[in-house]
JSON list of C-alpha atoms in Angstrom, two decimals:
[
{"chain": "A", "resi": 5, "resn": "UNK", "atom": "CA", "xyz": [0.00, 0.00, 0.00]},
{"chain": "A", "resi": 6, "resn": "UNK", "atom": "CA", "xyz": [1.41, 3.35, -0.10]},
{"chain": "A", "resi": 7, "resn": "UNK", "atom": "CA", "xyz": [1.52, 5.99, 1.97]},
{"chain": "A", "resi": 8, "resn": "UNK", "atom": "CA", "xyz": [2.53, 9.94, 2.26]},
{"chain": "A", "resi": 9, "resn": "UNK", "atom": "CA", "xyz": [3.44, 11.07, 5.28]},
{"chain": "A", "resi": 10, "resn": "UNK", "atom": "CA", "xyz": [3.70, 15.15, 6.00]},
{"chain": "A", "resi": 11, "resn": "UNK", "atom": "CA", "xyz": [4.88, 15.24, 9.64]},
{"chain": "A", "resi": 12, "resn": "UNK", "atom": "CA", "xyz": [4.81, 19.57, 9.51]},
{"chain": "A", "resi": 13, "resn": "UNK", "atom": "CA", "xyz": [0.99, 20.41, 10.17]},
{"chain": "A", "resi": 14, "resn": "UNK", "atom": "CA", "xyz": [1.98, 24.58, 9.75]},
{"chain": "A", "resi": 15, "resn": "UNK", "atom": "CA", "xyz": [5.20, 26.25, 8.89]},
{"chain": "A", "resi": 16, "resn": "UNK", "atom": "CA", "xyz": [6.20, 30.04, 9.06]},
{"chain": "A", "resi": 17, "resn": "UNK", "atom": "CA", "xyz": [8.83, 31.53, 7.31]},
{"chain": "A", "resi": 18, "resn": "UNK", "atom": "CA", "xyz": [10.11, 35.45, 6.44]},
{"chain": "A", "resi": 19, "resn": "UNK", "atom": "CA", "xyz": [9.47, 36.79, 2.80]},
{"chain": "A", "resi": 20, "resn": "UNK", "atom": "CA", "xyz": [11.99, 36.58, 0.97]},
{"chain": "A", "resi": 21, "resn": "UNK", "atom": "CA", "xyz": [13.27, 33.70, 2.31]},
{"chain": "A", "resi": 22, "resn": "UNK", "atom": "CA", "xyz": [13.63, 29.90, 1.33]},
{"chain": "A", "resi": 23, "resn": "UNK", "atom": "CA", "xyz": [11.73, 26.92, 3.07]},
{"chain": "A", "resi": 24, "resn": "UNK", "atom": "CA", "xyz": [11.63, 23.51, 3.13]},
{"chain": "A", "resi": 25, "resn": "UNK", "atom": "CA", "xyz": [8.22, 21.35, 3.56]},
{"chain": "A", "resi": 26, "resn": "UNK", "atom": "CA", "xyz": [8.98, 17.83, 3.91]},
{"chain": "A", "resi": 27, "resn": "UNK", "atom": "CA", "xyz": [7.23, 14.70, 2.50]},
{"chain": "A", "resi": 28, "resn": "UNK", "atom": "CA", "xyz": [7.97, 11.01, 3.41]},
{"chain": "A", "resi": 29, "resn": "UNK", "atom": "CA", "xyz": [6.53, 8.04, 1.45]},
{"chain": "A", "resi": 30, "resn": "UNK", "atom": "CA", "xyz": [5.95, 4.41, 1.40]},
{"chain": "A", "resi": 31, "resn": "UNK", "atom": "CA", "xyz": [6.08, 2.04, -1.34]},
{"chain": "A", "resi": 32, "resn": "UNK", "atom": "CA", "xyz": [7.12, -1.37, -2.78]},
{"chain": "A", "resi": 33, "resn": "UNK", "atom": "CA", "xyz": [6.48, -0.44, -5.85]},
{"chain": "A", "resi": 34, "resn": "UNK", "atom": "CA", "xyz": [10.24, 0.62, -8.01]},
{"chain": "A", "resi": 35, "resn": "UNK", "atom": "CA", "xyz": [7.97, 3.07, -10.61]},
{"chain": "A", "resi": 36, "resn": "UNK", "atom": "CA", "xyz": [6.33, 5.79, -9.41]},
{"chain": "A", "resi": 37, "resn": "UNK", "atom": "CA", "xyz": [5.43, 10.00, -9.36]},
{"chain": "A", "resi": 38, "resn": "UNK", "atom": "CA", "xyz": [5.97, 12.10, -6.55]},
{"chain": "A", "resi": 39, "resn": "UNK", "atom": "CA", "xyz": [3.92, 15.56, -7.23]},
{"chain": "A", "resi": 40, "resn": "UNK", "atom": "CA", "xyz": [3.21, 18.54, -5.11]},
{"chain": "A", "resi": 41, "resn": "UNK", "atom": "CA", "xyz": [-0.04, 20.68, -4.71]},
{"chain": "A", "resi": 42, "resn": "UNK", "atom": "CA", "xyz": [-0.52, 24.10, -3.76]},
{"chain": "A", "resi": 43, "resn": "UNK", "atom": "CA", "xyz": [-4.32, 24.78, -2.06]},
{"chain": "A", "resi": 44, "resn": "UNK", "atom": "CA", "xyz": [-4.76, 28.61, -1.16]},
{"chain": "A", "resi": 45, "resn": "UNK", "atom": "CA", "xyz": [-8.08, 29.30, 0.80]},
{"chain": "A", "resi": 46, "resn": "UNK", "atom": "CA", "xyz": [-10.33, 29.33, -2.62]},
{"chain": "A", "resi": 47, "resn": "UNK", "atom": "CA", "xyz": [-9.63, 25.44, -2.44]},
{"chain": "A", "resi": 48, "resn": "UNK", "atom": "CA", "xyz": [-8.53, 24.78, -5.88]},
{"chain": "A", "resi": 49, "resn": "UNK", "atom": "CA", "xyz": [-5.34, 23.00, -6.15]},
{"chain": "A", "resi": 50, "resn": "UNK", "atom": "CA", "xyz": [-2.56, 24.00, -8.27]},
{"chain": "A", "resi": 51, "resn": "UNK", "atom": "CA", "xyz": [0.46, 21.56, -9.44]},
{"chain": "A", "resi": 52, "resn": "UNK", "atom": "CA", "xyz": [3.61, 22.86, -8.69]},
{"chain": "A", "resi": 53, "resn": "UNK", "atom": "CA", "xyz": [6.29, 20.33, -9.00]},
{"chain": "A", "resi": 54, "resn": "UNK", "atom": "CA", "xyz": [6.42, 16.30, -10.14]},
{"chain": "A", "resi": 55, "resn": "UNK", "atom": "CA", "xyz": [9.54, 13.87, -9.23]},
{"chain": "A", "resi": 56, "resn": "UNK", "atom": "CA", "xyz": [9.57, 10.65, -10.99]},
{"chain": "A", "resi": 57, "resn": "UNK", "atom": "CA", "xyz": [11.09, 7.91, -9.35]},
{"chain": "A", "resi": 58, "resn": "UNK", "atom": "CA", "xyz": [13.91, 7.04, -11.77]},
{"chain": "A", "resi": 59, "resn": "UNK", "atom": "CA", "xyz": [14.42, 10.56, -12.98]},
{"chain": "A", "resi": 60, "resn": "UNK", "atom": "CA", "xyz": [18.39, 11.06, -11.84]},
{"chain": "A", "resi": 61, "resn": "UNK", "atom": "CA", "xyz": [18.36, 14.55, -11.32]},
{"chain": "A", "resi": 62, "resn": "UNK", "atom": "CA", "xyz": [16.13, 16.82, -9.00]},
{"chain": "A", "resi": 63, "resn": "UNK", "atom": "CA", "xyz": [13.14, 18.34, -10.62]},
{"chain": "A", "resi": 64, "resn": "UNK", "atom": "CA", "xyz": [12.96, 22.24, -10.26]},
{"chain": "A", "resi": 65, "resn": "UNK", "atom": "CA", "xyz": [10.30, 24.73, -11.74]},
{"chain": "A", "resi": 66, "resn": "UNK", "atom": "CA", "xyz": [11.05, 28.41, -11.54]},
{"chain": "A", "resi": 67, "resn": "UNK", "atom": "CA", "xyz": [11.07, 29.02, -7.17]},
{"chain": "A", "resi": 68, "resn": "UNK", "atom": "CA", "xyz": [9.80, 25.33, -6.72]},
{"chain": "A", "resi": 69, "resn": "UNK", "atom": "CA", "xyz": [12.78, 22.34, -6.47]},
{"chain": "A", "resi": 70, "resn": "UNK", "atom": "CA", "xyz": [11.87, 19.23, -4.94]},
{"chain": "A", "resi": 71, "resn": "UNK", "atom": "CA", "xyz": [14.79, 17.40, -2.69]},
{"chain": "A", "resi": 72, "resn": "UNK", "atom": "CA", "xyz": [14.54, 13.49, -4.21]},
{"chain": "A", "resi": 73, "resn": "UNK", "atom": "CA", "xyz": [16.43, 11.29, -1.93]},
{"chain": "A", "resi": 74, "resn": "UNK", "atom": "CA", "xyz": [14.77, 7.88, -3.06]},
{"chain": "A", "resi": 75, "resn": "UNK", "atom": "CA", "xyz": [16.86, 5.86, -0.52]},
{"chain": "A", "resi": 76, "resn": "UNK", "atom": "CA", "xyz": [15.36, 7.85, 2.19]},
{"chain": "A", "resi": 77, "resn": "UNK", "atom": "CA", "xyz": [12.15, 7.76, 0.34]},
{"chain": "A", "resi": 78, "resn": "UNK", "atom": "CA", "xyz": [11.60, 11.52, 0.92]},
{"chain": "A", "resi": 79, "resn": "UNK", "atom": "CA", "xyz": [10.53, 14.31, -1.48]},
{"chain": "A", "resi": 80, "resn": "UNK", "atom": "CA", "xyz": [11.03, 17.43, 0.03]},
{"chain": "A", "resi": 81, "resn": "UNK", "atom": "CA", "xyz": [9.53, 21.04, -1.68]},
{"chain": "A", "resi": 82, "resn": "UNK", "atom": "CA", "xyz": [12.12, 23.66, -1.53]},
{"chain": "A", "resi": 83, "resn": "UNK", "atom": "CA", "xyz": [10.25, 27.49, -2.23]},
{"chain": "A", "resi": 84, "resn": "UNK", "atom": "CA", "xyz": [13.17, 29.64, -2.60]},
{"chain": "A", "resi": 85, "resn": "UNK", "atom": "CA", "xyz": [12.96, 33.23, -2.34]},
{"chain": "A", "resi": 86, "resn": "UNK", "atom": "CA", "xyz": [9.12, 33.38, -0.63]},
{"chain": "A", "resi": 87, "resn": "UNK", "atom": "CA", "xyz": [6.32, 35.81, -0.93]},
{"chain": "A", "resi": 88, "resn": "UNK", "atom": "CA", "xyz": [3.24, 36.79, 0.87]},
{"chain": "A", "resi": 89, "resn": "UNK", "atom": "CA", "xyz": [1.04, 34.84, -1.96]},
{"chain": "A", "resi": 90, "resn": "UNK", "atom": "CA", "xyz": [3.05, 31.91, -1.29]},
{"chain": "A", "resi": 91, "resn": "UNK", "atom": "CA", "xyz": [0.84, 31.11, 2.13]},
{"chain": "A", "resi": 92, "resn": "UNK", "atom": "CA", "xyz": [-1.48, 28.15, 1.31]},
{"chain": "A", "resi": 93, "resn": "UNK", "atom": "CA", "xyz": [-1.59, 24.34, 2.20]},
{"chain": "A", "resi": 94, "resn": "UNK", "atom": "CA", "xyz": [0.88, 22.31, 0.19]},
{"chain": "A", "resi": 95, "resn": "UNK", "atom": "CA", "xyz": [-0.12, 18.51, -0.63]},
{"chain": "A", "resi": 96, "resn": "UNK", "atom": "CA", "xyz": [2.73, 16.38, -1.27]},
{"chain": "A", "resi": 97, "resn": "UNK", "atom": "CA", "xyz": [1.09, 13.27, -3.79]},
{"chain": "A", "resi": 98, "resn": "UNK", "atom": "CA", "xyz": [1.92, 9.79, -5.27]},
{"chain": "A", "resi": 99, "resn": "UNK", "atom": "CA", "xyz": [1.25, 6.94, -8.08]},
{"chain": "A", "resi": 100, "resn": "UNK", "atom": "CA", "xyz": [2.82, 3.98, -8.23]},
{"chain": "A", "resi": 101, "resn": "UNK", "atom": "CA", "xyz": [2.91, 2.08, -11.49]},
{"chain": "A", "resi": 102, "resn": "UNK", "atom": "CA", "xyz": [-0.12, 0.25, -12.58]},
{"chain": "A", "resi": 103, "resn": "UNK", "atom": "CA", "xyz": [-2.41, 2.50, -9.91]},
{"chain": "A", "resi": 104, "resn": "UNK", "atom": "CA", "xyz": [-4.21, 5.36, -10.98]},
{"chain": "A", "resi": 105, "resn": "UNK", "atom": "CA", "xyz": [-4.76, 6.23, -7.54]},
{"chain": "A", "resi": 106, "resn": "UNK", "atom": "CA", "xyz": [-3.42, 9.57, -6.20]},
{"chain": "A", "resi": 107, "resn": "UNK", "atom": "CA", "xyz": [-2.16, 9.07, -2.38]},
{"chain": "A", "resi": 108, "resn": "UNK", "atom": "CA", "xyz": [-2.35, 12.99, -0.69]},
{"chain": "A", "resi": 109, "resn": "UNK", "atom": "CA", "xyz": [-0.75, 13.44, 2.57]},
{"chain": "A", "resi": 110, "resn": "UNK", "atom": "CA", "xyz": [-2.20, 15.36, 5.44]},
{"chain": "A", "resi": 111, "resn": "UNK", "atom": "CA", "xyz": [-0.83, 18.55, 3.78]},
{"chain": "A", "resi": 112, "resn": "UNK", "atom": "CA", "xyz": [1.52, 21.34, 5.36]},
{"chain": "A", "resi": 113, "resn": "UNK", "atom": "CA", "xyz": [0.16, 25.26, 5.92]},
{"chain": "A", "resi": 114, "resn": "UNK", "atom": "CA", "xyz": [2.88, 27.55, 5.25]},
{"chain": "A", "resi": 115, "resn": "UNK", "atom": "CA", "xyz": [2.21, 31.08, 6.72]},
{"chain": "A", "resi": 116, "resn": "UNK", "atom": "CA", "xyz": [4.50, 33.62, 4.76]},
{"chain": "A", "resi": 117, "resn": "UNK", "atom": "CA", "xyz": [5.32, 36.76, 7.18]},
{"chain": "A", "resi": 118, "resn": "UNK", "atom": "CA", "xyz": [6.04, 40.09, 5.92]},
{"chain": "O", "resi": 23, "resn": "UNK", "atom": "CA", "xyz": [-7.78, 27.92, -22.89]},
{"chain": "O", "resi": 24, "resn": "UNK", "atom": "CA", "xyz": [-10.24, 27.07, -20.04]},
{"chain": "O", "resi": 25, "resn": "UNK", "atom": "CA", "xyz": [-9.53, 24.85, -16.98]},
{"chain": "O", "resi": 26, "resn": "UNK", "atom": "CA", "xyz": [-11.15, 22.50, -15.20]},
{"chain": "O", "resi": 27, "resn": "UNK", "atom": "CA", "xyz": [-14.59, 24.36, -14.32]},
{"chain": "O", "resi": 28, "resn": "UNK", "atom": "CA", "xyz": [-16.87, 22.54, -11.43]},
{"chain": "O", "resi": 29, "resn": "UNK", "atom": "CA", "xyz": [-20.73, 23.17, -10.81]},
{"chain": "O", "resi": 30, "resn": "UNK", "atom": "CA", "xyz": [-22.21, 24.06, -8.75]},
{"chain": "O", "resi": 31, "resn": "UNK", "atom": "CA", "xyz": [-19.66, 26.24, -6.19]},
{"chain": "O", "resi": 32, "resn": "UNK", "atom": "CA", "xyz": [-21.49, 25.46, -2.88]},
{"chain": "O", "resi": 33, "resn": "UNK", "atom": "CA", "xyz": [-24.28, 23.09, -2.11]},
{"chain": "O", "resi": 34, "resn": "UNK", "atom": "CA", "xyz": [-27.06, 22.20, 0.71]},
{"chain": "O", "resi": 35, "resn": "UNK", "atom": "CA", "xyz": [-28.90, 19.36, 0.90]},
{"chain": "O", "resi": 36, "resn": "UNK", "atom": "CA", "xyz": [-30.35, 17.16, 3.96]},
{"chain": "O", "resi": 37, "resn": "UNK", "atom": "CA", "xyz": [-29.22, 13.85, 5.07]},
{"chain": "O", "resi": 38, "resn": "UNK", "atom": "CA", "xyz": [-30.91, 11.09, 2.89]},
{"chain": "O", "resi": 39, "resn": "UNK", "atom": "CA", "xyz": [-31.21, 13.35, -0.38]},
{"chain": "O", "resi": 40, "resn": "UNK", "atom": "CA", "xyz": [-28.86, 12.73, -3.58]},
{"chain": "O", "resi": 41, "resn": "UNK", "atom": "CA", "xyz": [-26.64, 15.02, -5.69]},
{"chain": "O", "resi": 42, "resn": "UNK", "atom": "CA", "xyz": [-25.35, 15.23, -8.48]},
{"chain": "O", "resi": 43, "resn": "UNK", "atom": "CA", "xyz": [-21.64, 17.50, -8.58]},
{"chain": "O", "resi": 44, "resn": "UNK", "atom": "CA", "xyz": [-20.58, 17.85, -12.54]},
{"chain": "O", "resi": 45, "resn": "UNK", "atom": "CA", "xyz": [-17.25, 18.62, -13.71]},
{"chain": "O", "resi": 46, "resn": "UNK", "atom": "CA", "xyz": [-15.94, 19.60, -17.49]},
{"chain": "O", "resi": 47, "resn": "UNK", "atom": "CA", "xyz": [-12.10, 19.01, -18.01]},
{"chain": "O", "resi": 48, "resn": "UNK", "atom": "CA", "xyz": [-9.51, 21.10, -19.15]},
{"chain": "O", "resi": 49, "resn": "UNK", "atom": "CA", "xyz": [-9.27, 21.34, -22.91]},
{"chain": "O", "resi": 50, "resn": "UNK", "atom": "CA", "xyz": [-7.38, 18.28, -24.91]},
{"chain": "O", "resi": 51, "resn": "UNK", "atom": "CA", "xyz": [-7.88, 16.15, -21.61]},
{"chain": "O", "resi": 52, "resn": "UNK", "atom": "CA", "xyz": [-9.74, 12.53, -21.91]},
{"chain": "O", "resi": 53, "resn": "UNK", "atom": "CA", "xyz": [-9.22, 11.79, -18.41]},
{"chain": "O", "resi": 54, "resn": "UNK", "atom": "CA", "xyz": [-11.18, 12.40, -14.63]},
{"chain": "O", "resi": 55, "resn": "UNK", "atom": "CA", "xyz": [-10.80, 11.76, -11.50]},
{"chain": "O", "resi": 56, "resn": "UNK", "atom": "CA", "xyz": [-12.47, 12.66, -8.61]},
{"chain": "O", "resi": 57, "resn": "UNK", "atom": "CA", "xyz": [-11.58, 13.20, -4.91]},
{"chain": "O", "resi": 58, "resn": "UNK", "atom": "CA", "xyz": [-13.82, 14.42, -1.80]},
{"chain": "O", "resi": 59, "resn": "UNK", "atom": "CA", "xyz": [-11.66, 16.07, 0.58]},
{"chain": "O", "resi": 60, "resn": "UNK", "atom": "CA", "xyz": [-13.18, 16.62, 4.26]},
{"chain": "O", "resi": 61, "resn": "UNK", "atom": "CA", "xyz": [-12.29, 19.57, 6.63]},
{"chain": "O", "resi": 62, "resn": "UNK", "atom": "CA", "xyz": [-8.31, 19.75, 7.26]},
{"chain": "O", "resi": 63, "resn": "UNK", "atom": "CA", "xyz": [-7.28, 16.86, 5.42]},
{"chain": "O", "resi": 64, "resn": "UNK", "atom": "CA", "xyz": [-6.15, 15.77, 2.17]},
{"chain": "O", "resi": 65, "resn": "UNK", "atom": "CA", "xyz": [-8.01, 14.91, -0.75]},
{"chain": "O", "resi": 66, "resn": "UNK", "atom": "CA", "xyz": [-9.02, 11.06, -0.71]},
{"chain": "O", "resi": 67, "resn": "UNK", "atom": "CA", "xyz": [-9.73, 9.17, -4.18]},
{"chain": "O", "resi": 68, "resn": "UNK", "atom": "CA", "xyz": [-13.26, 8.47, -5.39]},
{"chain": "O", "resi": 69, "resn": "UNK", "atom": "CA", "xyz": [-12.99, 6.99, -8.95]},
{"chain": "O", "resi": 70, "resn": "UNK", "atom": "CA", "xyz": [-11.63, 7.62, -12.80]},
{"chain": "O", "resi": 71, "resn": "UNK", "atom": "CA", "xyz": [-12.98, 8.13, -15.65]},
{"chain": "O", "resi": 72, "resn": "UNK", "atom": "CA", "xyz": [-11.34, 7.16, -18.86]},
{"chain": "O", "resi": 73, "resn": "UNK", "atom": "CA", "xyz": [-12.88, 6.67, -22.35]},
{"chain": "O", "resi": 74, "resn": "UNK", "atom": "CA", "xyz": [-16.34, 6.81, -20.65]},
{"chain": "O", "resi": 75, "resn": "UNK", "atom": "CA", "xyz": [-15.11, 3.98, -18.42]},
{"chain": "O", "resi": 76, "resn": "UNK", "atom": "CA", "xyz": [-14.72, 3.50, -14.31]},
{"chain": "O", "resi": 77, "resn": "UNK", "atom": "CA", "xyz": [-11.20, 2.70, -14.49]},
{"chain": "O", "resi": 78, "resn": "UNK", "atom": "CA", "xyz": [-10.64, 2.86, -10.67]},
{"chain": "O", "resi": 79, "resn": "UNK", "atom": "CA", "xyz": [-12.28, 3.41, -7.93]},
{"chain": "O", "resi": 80, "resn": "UNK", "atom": "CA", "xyz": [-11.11, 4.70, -4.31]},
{"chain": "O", "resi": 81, "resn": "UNK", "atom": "CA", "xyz": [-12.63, 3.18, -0.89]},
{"chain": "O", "resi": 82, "resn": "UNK", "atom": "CA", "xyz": [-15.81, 4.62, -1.28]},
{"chain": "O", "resi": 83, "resn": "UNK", "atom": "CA", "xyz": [-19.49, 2.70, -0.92]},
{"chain": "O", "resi": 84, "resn": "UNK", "atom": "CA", "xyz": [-21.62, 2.23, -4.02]},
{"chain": "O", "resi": 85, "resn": "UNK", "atom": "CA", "xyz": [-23.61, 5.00, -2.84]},
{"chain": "O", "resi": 86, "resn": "UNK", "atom": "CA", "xyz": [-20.91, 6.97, -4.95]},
{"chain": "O", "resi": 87, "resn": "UNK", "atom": "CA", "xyz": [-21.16, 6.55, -8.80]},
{"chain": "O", "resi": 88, "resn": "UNK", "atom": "CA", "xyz": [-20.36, 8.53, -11.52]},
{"chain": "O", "resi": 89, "resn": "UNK", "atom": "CA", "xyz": [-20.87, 8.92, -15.27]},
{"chain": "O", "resi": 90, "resn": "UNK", "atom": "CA", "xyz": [-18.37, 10.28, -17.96]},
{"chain": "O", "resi": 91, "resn": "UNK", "atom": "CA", "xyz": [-19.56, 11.80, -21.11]},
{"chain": "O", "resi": 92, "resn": "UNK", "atom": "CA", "xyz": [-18.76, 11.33, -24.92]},
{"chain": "O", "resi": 93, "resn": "UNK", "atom": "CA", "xyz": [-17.22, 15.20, -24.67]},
{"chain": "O", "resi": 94, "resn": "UNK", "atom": "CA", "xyz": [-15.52, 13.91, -21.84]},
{"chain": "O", "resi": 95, "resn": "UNK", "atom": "CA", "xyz": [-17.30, 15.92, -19.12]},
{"chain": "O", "resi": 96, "resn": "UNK", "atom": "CA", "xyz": [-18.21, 13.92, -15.80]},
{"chain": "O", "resi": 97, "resn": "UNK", "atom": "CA", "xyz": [-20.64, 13.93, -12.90]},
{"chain": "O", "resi": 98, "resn": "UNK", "atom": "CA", "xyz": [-20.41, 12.69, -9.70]},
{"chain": "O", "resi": 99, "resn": "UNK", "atom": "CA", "xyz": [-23.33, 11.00, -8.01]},
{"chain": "O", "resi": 100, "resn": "UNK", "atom": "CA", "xyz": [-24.40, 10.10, -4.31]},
{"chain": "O", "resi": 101, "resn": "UNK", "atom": "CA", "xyz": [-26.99, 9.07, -3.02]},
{"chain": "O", "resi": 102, "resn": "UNK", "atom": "CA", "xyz": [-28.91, 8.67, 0.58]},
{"chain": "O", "resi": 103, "resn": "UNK", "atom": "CA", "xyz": [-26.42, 11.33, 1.77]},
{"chain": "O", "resi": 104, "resn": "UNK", "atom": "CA", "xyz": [-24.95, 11.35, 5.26]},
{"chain": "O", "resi": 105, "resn": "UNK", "atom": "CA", "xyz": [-23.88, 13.88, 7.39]},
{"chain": "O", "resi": 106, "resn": "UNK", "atom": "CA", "xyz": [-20.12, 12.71, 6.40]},
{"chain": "O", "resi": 107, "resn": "UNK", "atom": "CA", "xyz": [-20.67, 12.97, 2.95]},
{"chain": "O", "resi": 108, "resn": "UNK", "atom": "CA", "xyz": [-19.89, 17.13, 3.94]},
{"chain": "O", "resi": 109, "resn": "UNK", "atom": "CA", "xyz": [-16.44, 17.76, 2.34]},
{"chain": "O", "resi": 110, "resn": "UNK", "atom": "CA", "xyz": [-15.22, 19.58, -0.68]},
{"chain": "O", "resi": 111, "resn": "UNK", "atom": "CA", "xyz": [-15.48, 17.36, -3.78]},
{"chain": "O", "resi": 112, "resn": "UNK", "atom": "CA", "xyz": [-12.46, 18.24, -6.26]},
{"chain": "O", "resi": 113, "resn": "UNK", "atom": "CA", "xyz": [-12.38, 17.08, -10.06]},
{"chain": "O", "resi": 114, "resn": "UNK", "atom": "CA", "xyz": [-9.18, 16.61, -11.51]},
{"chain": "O", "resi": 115, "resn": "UNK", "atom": "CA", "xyz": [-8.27, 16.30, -15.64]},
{"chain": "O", "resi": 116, "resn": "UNK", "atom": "CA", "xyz": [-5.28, 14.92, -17.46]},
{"chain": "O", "resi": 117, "resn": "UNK", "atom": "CA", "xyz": [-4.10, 13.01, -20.53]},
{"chain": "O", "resi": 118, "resn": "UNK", "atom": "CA", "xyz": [-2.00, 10.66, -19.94]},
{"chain": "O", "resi": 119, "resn": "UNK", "atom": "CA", "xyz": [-4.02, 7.80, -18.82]},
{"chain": "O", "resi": 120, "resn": "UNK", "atom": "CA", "xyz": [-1.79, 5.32, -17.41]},
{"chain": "O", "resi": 121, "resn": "UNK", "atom": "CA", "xyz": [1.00, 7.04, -17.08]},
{"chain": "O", "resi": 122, "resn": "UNK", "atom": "CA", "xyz": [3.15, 7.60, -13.82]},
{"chain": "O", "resi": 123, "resn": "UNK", "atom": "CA", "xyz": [4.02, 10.95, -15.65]},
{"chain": "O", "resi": 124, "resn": "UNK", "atom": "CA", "xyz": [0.00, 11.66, -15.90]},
{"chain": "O", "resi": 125, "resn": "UNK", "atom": "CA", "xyz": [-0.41, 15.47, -14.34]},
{"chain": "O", "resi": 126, "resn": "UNK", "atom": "CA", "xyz": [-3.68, 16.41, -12.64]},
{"chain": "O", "resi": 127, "resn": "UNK", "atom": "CA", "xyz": [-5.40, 19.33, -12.60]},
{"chain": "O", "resi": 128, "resn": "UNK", "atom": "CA", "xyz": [-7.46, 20.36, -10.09]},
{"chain": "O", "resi": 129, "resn": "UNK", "atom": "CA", "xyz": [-10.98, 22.35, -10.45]},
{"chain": "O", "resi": 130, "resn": "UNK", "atom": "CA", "xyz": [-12.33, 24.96, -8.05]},
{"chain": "O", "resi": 131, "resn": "UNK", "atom": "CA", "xyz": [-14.43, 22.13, -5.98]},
{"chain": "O", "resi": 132, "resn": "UNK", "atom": "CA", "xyz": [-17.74, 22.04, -5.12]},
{"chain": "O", "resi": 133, "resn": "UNK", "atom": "CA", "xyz": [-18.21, 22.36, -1.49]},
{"chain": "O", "resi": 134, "resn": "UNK", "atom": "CA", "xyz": [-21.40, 19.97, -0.48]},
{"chain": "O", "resi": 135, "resn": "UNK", "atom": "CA", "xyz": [-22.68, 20.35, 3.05]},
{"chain": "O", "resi": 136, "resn": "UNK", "atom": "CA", "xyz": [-25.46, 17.87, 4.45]},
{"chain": "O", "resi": 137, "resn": "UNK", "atom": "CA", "xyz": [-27.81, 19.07, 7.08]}
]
């Protein structure tokens, strides 16, 4: 079965500064897709980030990297340089081969002070 | 080029009614999914939709059922509703059917509460 784990329930950080949110995961499975959602209050969730399991190098998109250590089995969002519109719930996801079905974790809310 | 769009926005119905929720993908995508996602937690999977077909389907009771159309666009069913059933229900498109690389994008939700 697998499993995301997001052991941060809130985070705060200072604009302009970088954070980390972290994301655990379980799986037997040796093919799979790590992704990352953004929620802000309106409820709609944006895609931000995806990590595929044999993909050798980190993926990054613009502020967004995502810290792949598959022998940890941990996919960690890195926001770089943050801003006040970056406060939301983040949702770090999963498929495994074969499984159409999207595992969420619990989700992290990241507060972004001025 | 239009995203996923969800109707209707909010909801209220009383315990033992049914619903229908109805969700039109984002343009070039043949695939939907849909989650219900309940106060301060993630989403949790319902079922997919792929060429008009339940492809798979989340831990939810029959009272949950669904319906994709030949345009692609999908509803979401329940019926006898329960007090649970309250939550946010999210519709998500892609194209890649199969895929592990298969994106998802969300709609705005339709947020159903049962009195």
């Amino acid at each position: 079965a697998q499993k995301i784990t997001q052991t941060q329930p809130g985070m705060f950080v200072q604009e302009k500064e970088a954070v980390t949110l972290d994301c655990t995961y379980d799986t037997s499975d040796q093919s799979y897709g790590l992704f990352w959602y953004k929620q802000p209050s309106s409820g709609e969730m944006i895609f931000l980030i995806y990590q595929g399991s044999y993909d050798e190098q980190n993926a990054t998109e613009g502020r967004y990297s995502l810290n792949f250590q598959k022998a940890r089995k941990s996919a960690n969002l890195v926001i770089s340089a943050s801003q006040l519109g970056d406060s939301a719930m983040y949702f770090c996801a999963m498929r495994a081969i074969n499984n159409n079905d999207m595992r969420f974790g619990a989700g992290t809310r990241l507060t972004v002070k001025p | 080029d239009a995203g996923v769009t969800q109707s209707p926005t909010h909801l209220i119905k009383t315990r033992g009614q049914q619903v229908t929720l109805r969700c039109s993908p984002k343009s070039g995508h043949d695939t939907v999914s849909w989650y219900q996602q309940a106060l301060g937690q993630g989403p949790q999977f319902i079922f997919q939709y792929y060429e008009e077909e339940e492809r798979q389907r989340g831990n939810f009771p029959d009272r949950f059922s669904g319906h994709q159309f030949p345009n692609y666009s999908s509803e979401l069913n329940v019926n006898a509703l329960l007090l649970g059933d309250s939550a946010l229900y999210l519709c998500a498109s892609s194209l890649k059917w199969g895929e592990i690389t298969d994106t998802q994008y969300f709609g705005p939700g339709t947020r159903l509460t049962v009195l």
